CSV table of C-alpha atoms and ligand atoms in Angstrom, one decimal:
chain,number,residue,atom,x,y,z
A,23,UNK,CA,-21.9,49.8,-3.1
A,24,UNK,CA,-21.7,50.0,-6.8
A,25,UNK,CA,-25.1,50.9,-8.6
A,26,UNK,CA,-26.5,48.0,-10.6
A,27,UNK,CA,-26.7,49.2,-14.1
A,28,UNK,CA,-30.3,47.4,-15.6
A,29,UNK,CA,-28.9,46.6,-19.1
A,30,UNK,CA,-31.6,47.9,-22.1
A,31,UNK,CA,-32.3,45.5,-24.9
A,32,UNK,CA,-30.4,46.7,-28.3
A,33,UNK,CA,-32.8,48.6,-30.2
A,34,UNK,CA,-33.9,48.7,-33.5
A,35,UNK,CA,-31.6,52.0,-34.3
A,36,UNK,CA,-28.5,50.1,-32.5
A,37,UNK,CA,-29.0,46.9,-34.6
A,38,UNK,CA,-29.2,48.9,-37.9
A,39,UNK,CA,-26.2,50.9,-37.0
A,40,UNK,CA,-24.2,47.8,-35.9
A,41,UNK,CA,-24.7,45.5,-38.5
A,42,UNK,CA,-24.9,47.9,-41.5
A,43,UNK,CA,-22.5,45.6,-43.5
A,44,UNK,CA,-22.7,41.7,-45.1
A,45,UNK,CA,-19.3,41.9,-43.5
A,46,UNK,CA,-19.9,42.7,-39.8
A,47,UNK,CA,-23.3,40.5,-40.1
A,48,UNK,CA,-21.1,37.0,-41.0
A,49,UNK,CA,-18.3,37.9,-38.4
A,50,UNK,CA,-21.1,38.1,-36.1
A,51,UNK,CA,-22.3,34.5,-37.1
A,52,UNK,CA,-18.6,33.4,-37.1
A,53,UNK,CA,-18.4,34.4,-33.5
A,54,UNK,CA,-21.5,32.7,-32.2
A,55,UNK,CA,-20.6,29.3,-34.6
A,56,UNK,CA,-16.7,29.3,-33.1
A,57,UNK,CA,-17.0,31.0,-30.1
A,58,UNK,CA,-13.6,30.6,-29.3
A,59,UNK,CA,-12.8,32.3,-32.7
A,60,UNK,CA,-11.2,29.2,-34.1
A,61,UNK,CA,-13.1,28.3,-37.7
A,62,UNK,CA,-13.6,24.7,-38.3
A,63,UNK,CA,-14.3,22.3,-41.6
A,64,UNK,CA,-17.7,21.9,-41.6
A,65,UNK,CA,-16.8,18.8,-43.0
A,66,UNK,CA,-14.0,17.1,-41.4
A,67,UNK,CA,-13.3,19.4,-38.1
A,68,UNK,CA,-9.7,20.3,-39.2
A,69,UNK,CA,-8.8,24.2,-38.2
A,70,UNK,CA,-6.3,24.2,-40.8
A,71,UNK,CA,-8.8,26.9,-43.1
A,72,UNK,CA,-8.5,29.9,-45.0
A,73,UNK,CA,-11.1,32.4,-45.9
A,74,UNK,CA,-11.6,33.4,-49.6
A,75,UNK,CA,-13.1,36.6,-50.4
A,76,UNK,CA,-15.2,36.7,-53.3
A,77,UNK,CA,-14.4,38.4,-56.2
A,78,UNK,CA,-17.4,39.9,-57.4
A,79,UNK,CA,-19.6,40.5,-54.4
A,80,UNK,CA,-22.8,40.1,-55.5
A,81,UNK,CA,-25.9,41.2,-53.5
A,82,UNK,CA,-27.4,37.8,-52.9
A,83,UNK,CA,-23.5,36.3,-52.2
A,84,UNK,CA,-21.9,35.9,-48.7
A,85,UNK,CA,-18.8,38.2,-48.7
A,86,UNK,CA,-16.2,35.3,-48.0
A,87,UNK,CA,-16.3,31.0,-47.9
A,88,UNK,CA,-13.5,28.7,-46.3
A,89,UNK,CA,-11.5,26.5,-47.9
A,90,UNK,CA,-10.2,23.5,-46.2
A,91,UNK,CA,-6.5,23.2,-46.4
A,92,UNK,CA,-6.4,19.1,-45.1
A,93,UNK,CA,-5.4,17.9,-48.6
A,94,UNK,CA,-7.9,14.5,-47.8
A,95,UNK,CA,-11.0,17.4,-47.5
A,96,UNK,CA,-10.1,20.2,-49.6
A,97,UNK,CA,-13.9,21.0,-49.2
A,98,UNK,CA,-15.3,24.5,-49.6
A,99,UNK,CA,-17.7,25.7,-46.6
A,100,UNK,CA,-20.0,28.9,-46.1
A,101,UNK,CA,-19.6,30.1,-42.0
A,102,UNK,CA,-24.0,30.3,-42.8
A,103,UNK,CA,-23.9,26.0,-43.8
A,104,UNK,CA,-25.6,24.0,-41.6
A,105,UNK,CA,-27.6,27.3,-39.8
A,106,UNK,CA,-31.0,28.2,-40.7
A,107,UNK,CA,-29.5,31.1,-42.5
A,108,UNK,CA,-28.0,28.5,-45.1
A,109,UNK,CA,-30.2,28.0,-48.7
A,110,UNK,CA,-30.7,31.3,-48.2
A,111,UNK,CA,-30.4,34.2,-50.8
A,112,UNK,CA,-31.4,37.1,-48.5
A,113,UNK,CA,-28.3,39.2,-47.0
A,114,UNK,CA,-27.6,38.5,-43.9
A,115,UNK,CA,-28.6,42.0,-43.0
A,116,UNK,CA,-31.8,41.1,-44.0
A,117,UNK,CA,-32.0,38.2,-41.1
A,118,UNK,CA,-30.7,40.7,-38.9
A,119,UNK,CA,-32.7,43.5,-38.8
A,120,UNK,CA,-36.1,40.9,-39.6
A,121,UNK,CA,-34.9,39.7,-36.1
A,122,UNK,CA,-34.8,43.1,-34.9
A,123,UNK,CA,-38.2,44.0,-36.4
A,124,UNK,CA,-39.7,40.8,-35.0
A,125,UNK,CA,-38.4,40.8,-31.6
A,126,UNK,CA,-39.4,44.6,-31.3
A,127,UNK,CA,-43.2,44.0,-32.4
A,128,UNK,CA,-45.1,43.7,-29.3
A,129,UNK,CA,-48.4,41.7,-31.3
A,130,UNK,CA,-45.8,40.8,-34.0
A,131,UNK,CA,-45.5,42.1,-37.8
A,132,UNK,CA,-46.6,40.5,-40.7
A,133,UNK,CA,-44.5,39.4,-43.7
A,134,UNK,CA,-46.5,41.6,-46.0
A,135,UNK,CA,-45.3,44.3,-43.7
A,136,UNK,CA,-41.6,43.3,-43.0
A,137,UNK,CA,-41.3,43.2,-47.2
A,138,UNK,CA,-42.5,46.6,-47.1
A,139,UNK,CA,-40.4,47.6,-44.4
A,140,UNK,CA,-37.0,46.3,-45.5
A,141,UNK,CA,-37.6,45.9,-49.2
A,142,UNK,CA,-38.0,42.5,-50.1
A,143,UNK,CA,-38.9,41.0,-53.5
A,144,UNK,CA,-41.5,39.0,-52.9
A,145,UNK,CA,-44.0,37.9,-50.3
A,146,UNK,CA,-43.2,34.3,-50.5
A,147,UNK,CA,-39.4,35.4,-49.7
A,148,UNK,CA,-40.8,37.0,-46.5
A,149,UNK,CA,-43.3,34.8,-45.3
A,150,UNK,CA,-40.3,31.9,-45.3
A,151,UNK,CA,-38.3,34.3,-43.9
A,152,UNK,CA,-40.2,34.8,-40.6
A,153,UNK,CA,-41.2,31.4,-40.5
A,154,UNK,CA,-37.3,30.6,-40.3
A,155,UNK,CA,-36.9,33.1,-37.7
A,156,UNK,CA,-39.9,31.8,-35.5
A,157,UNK,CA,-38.8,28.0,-35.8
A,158,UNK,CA,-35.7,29.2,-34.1
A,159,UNK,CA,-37.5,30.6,-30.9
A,160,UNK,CA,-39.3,27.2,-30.0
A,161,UNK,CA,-38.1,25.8,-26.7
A,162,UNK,CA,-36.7,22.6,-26.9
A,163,UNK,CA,-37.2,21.8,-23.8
A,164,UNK,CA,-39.3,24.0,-21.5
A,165,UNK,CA,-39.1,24.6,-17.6
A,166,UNK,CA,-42.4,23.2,-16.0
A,167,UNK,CA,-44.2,26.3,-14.5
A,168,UNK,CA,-44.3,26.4,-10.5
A,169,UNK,CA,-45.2,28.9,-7.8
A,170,UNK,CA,-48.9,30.0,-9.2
A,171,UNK,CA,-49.8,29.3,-12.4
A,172,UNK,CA,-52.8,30.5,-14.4
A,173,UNK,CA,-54.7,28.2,-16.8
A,174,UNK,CA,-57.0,29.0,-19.6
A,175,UNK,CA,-58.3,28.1,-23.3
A,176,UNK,CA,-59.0,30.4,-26.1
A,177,UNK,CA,-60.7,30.0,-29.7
A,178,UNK,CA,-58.8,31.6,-32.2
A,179,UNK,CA,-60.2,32.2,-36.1
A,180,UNK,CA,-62.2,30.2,-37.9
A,181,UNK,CA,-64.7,32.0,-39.6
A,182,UNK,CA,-65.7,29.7,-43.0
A,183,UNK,CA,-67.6,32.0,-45.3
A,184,UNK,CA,-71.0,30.1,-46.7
A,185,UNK,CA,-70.9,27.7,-43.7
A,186,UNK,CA,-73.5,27.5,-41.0
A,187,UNK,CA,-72.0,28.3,-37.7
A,188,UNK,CA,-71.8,25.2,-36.2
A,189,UNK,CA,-69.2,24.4,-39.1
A,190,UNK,CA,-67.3,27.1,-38.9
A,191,UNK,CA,-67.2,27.1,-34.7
A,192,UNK,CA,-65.3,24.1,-35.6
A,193,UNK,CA,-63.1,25.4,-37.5
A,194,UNK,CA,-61.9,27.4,-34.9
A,195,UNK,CA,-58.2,26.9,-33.1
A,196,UNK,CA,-58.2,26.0,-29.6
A,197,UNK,CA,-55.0,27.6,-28.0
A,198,UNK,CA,-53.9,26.7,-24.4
A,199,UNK,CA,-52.5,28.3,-22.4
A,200,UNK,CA,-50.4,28.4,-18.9
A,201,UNK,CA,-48.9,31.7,-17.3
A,202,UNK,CA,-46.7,31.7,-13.9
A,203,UNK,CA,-47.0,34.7,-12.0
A,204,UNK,CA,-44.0,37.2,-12.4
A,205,UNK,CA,-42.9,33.8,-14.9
A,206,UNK,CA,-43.0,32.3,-17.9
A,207,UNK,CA,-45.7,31.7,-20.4
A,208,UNK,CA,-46.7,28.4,-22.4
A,209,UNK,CA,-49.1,28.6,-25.5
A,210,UNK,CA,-49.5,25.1,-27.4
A,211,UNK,CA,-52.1,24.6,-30.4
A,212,UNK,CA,-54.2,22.0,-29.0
A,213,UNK,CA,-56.8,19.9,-31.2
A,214,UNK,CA,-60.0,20.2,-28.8
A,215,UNK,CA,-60.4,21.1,-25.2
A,216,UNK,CA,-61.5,18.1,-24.1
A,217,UNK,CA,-60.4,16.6,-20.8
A,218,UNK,CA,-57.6,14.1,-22.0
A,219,UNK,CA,-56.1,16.8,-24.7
A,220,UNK,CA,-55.8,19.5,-21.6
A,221,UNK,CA,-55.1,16.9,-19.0
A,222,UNK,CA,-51.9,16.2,-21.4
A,223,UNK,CA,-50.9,20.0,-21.9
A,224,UNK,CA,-51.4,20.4,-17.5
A,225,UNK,CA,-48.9,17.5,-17.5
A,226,UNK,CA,-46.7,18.9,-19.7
A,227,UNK,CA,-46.8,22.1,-18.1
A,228,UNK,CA,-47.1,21.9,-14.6
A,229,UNK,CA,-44.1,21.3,-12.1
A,230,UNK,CA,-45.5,18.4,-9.6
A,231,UNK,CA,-44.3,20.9,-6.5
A,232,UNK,CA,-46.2,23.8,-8.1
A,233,UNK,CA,-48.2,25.9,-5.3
A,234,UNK,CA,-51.2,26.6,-6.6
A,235,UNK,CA,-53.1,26.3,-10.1
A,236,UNK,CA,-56.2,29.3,-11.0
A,237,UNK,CA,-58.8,28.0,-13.9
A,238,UNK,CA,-62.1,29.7,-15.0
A,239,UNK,CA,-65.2,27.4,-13.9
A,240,UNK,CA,-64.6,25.4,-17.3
A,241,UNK,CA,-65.8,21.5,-16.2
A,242,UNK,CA,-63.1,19.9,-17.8
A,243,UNK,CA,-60.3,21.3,-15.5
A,244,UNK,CA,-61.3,19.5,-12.4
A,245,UNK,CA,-61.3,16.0,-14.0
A,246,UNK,CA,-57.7,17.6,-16.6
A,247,UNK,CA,-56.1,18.4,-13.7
A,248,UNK,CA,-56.5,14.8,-12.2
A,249,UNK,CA,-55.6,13.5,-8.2
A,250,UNK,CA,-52.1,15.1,-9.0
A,251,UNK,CA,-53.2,18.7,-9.0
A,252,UNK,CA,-56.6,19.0,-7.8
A,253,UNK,CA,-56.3,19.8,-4.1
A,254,UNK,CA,-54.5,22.8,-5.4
A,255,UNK,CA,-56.8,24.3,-7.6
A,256,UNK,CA,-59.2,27.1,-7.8
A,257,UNK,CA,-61.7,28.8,-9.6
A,258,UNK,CA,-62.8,32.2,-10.8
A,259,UNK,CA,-67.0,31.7,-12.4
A,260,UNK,CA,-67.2,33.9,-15.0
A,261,UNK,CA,-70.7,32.7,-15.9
A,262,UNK,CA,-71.7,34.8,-12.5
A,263,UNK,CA,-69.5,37.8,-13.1
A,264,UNK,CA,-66.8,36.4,-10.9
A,265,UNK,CA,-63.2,37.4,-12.4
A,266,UNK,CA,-61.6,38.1,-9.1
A,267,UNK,CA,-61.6,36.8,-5.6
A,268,UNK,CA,-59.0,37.8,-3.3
A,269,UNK,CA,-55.6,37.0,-4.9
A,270,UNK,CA,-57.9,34.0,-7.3
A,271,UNK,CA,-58.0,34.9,-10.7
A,272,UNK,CA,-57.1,34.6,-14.6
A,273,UNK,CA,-56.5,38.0,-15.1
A,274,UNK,CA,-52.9,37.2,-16.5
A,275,UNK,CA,-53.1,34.5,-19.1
A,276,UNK,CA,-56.5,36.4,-20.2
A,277,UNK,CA,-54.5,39.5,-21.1
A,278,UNK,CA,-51.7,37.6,-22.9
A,279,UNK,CA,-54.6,36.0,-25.1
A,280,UNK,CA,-56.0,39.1,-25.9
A,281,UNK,CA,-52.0,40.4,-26.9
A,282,UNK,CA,-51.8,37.4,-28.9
A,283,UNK,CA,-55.7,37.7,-30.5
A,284,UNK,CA,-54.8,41.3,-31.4
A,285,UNK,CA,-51.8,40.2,-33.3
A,286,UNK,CA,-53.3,37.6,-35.1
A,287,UNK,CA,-56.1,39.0,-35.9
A,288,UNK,CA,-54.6,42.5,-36.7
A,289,UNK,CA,-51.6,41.0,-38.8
A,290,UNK,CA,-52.0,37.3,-39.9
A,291,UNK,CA,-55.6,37.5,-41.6
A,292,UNK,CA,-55.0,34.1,-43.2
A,293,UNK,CA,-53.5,31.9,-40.3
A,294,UNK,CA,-53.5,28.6,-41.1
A,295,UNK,CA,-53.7,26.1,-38.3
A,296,UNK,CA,-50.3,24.4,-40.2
A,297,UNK,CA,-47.9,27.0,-39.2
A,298,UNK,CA,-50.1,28.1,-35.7
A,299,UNK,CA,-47.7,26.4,-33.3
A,300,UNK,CA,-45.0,28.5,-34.9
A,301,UNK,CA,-46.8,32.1,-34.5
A,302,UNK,CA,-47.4,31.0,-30.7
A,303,UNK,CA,-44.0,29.7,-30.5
A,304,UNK,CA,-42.8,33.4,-31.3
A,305,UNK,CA,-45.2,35.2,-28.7
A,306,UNK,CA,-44.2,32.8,-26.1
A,307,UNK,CA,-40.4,33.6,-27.0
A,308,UNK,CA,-41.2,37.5,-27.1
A,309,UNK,CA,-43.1,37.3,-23.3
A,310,UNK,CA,-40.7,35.4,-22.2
A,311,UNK,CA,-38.0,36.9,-23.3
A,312,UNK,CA,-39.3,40.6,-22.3
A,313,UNK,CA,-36.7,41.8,-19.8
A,314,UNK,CA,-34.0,39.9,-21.4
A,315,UNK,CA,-30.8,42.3,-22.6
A,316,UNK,CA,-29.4,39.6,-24.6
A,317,UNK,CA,-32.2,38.6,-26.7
A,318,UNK,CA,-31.1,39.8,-29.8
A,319,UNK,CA,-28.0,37.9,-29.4
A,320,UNK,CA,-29.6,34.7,-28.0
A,321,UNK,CA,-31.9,34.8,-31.2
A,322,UNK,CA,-29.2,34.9,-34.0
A,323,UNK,CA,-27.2,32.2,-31.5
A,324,UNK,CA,-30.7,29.9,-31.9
A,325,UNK,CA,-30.7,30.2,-35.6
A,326,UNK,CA,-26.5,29.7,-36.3
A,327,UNK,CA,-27.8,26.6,-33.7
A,328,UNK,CA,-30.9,25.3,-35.6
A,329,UNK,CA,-30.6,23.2,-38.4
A,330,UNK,CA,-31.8,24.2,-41.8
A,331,UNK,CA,-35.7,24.1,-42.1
A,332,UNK,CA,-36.7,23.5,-46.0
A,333,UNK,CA,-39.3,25.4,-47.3
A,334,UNK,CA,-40.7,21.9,-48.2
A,335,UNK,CA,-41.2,20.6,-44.6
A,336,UNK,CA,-42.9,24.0,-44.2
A,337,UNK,CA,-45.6,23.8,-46.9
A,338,UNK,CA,-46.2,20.4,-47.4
A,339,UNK,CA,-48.5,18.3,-45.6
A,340,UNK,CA,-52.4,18.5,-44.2
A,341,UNK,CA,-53.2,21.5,-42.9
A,342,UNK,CA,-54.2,21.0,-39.9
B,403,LIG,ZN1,-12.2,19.6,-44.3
């Protein structure tokens, strides 16, 4: 019997060494927009195109655009429009190995530090930049967790200089969080840990056949979890030292919360609750996505698949 090869995820050296060009980074987003290699109008579908290299290839220019030969369209097209690498002036190598840098970071990297690290102007530049690249590893639509599934809150931030600490424990971020064994993990901002607001993120969670569900002694569970789930719980009591009782524990979402903590704490000194969703959206995609060969691959599919995000819809509003 033939041995099965484990395939190793690209590494940082192999992405810098195979996408070294503008050139070989846009034929790499041509191939995951056409996969079948045939480039469409992005405006009227017809195949009938031809690519235009540019004359003077600027550093901030895409090396080639399409023209649209259907004499009704004759419209010009970038292979980046209508991907969240469009309205941007980075290179594309930028995107790449920012993906690269990303993916790799264990507690993830800051944009101060991925400016440093591949020279980019300015901080604002970056910080959009990652943001972009972390809207494109939410899950759409997630698989409900099954087999046994830990549970568990955390606080994160929300220290308010000159308040009282009553103030500024309100302040804080409540973080949920759900981990199957040997499976899949689920973070989701929540506003309060109150028994509706978690009995919403269980529901959301939870598949109705899953086996069993392990919780910290936290009141709110029993009453979150609801007739649906309640016969399968258990507990671990911290209060009484309790963090392990035969195969009962929280062990698991615990130490993914303390990954997470040490990231944010250690990278993101200014996390606003705004763009949370989007930081946990990233270390959910990274966990997930640990043993995965293809990931580097499946990330630049997500963001030739995502549609633009304007920096507008990323700064404005409360924040929350
Ligand atoms: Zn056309």
């Amino acid at each position: 019997m033939p041995k099965r090869i484990h395939p190793k995820p690209i590494s940082i050296a192999d992405i810098f060494i195979k996408f070294s060009t503008e050139a070989q980074c846009l034929e790499y987003v041509e191939k995951m927009r056409w996969p079948d290699g045939v480039v469409r109008c992005s405006t009227c579908g017809d195949k009938n195109v031809k690519r235009v290299m540019r004359q003077s290839e600027s550093k901030n220019k895409r090396p080639w655009f399409y023209l649209c030969l259907n004499k009704d369209c004759h419209q010009q097209f970038s292979p980046t429009a209508g991907t969240l690498f469009a309205d941007s002036h980075l290179p594309l190598i930028t995107w790449f190995h920012a993906i690269g840098l990303i993916l790799n970071a264990k507690k993830g990297i800051s944009a101060a530090q991925l400016q440093r690290d591949l020279g980019i102007g300015g901080y604002k530049t970056a910080w959009y930049l990652t943001h972009r690249i972390r809207e494109s590893m939410k899950e759409a639509n997630p698989v409900p967790l099954g087999g046994i599934v830990e549970i568990d809150e955390t606080y994160i931030g929300g220290k308010v200089s000159g308040m009282g600490m009553k103030f500024a424990k309100k302040q804080k971020r409540v973080v949920a969080g759900a981990v199957q064994r040997g499976g899949k993990l689920r973070l989701r901002h929540i506003p309060d840990a109150k028994i509706e607001t978690l009995s919403g993120f269980v529901k959301a969670t939870l598949a109705p056949d899953v086996e069993r569900v392990m919780t910290d002694q936290l009141r709110a569970y029993p009453a979150a979890l609801g007739p649906e789930f309640v016969d399968r719980h258990e507990k671990v009591n911290h209060i009484i030292g309790e963090y392990v009782r035969g195969d009962v524990t929280t062990n698991s979402i615990e130490s993914a919360f303390s990954l997470l903590k040490r990231g944010v704490i250690g990278q993101f000194h200014k996390l606003s609750g705004k763009h949370l969703h989007r930081y946990l959206a990233e270390f959910e995609y990274r966990f997930n996505n640990r043993s995965e060969s293809d990931v580097f691959i499946n990330t630049v599919r997500r963001l030739c698949n995502v549609s633009p995000l304007r920096f507008a819809e990323l700064t404005s509003g409360p924040k929350a």
